Coordinates of C-alpha atoms in Angstrom, one line a residue:
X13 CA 2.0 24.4 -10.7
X14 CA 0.5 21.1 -11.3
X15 CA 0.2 19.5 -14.8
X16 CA -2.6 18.1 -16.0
X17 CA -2.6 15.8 -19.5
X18 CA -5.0 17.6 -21.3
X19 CA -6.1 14.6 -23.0
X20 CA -6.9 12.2 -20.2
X21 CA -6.8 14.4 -17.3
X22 CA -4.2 12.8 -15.6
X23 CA -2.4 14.3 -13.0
X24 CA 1.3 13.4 -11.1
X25 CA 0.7 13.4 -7.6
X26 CA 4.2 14.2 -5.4
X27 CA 5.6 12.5 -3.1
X28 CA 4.3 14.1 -0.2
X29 CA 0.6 14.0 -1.7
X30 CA 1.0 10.2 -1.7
X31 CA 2.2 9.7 1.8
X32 CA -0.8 11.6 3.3
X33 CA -3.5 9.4 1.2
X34 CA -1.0 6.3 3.0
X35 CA -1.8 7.6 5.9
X36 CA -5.1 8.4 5.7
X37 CA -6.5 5.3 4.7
X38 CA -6.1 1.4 6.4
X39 CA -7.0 -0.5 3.5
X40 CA -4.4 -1.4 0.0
X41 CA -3.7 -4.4 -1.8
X42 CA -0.5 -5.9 -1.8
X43 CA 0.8 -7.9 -4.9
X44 CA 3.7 -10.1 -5.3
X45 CA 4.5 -13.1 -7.4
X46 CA 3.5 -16.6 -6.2
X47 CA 4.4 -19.4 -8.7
X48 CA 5.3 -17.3 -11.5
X49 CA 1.8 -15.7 -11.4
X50 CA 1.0 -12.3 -9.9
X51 CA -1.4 -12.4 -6.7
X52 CA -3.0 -9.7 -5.0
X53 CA -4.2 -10.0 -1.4
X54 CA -6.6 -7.1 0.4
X55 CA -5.0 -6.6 4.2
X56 CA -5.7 -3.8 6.4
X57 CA -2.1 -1.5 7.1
X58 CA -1.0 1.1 8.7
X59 CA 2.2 3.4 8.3
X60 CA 5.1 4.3 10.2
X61 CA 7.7 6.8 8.9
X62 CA 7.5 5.6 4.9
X63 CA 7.1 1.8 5.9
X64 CA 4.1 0.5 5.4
X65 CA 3.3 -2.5 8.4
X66 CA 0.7 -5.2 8.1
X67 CA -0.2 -8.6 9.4
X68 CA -0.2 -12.2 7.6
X69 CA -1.5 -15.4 8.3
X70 CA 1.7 -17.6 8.8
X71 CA 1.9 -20.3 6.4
X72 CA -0.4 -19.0 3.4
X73 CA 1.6 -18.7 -0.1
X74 CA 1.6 -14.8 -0.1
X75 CA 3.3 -14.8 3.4
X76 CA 6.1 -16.8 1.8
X77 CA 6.4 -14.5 -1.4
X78 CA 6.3 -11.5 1.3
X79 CA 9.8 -12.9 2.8
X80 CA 12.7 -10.7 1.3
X81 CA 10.9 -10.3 -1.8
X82 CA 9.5 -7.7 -4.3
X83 CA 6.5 -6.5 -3.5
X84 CA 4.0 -3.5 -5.1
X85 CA 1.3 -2.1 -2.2
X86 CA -1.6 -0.4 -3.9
X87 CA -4.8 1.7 -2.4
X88 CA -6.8 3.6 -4.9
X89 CA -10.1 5.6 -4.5
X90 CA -12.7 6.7 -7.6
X91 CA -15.8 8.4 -8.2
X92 CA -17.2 6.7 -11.1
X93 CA -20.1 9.5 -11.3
X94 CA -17.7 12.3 -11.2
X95 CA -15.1 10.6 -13.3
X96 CA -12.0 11.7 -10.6
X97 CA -10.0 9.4 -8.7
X98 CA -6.4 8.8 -7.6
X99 CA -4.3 5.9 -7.2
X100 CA -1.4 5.5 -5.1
X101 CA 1.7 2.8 -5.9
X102 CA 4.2 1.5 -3.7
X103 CA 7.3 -0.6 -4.8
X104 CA 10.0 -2.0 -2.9
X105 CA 10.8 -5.4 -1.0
X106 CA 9.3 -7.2 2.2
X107 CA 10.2 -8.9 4.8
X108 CA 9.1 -9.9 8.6
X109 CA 9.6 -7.8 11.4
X110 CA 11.7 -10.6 13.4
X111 CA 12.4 -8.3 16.7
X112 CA 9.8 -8.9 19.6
X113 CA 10.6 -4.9 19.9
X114 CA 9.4 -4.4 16.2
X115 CA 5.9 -6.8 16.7
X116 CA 5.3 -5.0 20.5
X117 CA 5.3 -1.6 18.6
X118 CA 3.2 -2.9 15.2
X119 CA 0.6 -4.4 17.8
X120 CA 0.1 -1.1 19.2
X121 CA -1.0 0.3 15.9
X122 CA -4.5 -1.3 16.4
X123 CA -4.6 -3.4 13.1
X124 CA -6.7 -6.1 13.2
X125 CA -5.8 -9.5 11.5
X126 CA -7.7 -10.9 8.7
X127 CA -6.3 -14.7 9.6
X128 CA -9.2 -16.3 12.4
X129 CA -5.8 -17.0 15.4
X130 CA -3.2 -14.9 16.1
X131 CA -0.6 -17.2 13.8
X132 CA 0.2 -14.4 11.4
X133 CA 3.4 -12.4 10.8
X134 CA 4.1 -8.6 11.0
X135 CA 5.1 -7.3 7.2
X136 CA 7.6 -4.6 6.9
X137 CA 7.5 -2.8 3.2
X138 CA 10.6 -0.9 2.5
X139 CA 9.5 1.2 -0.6
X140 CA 11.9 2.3 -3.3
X141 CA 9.4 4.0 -5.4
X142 CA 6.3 5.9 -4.4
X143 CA 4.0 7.3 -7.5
X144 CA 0.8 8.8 -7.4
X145 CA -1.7 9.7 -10.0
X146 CA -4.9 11.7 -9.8
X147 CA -7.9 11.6 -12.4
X148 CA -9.2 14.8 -12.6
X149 CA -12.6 15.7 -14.3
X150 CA -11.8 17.6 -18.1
X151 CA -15.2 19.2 -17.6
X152 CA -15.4 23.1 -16.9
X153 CA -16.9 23.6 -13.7

């Protein structure tokens, strides 16, 4: 049975509720620390297993935070009319996919780059904690 806070009409999301809005969507946020300073970048993904894969322009600031470090991945959708939304967080570590095996099979995933050459890097995020939440409308229907 799912549990709502009556108060704010927040609702857990499970696990598996949050790996099938991952999958069904292409677009997140990924947000790391760059000079003591959180950044957030918009990049297109995709997932495979739990991972979540995307590409990086080689050289930028957030590519180098990306290497080995912590990472948080967000994608969120609302209905500001309605009042109901849900938001998906992902937090775990980064790093490059260094095989040519890994970036053959990521390129077959059909993700296009943001970066204007084809000088970017293939992202792996290994999560270690997946949370969802879900605003529901308080209203009767």
């Amino acid at each position: 049975m799912r549990q709502v806070d009556g108060r704010i009409g927040i609702e857990a999301m499970d696990r598996e509720e949050c790996l099938e809005q991952l999958r069904a969507n292409e677009l997140g946020r990924v947000a790391v620390v760059v000079d003591g300073r959180p950044v957030l970048s918009p990049v297109n993904y995709a997932t495979v297993d739990e991972l979540i894969v995307f590409r990086i322009a080689t050289g930028t600031r957030v590519g180098a935070a990306l290497r080995g470090g912590p990472v948080s991945f967000e994608i969120d959708e609302a209905d500001l009319v309605a009042g109901t939304g849900w938001s998906v967080i992902v937090t775990g570590w980064a790093r490059v996919a260094t095989t040519p095996a890994q970036a053959e099979h990521f390129a077959t995933l059909g993700l296009p780059s943001w970066a204007p050459d084809d000088s970017d890097h293939w992202i792996v995020v290994h999560p270690e904690r997946i949370n969802g939440r879900r605003l529901v409308s308080l209203e009767a229907p």
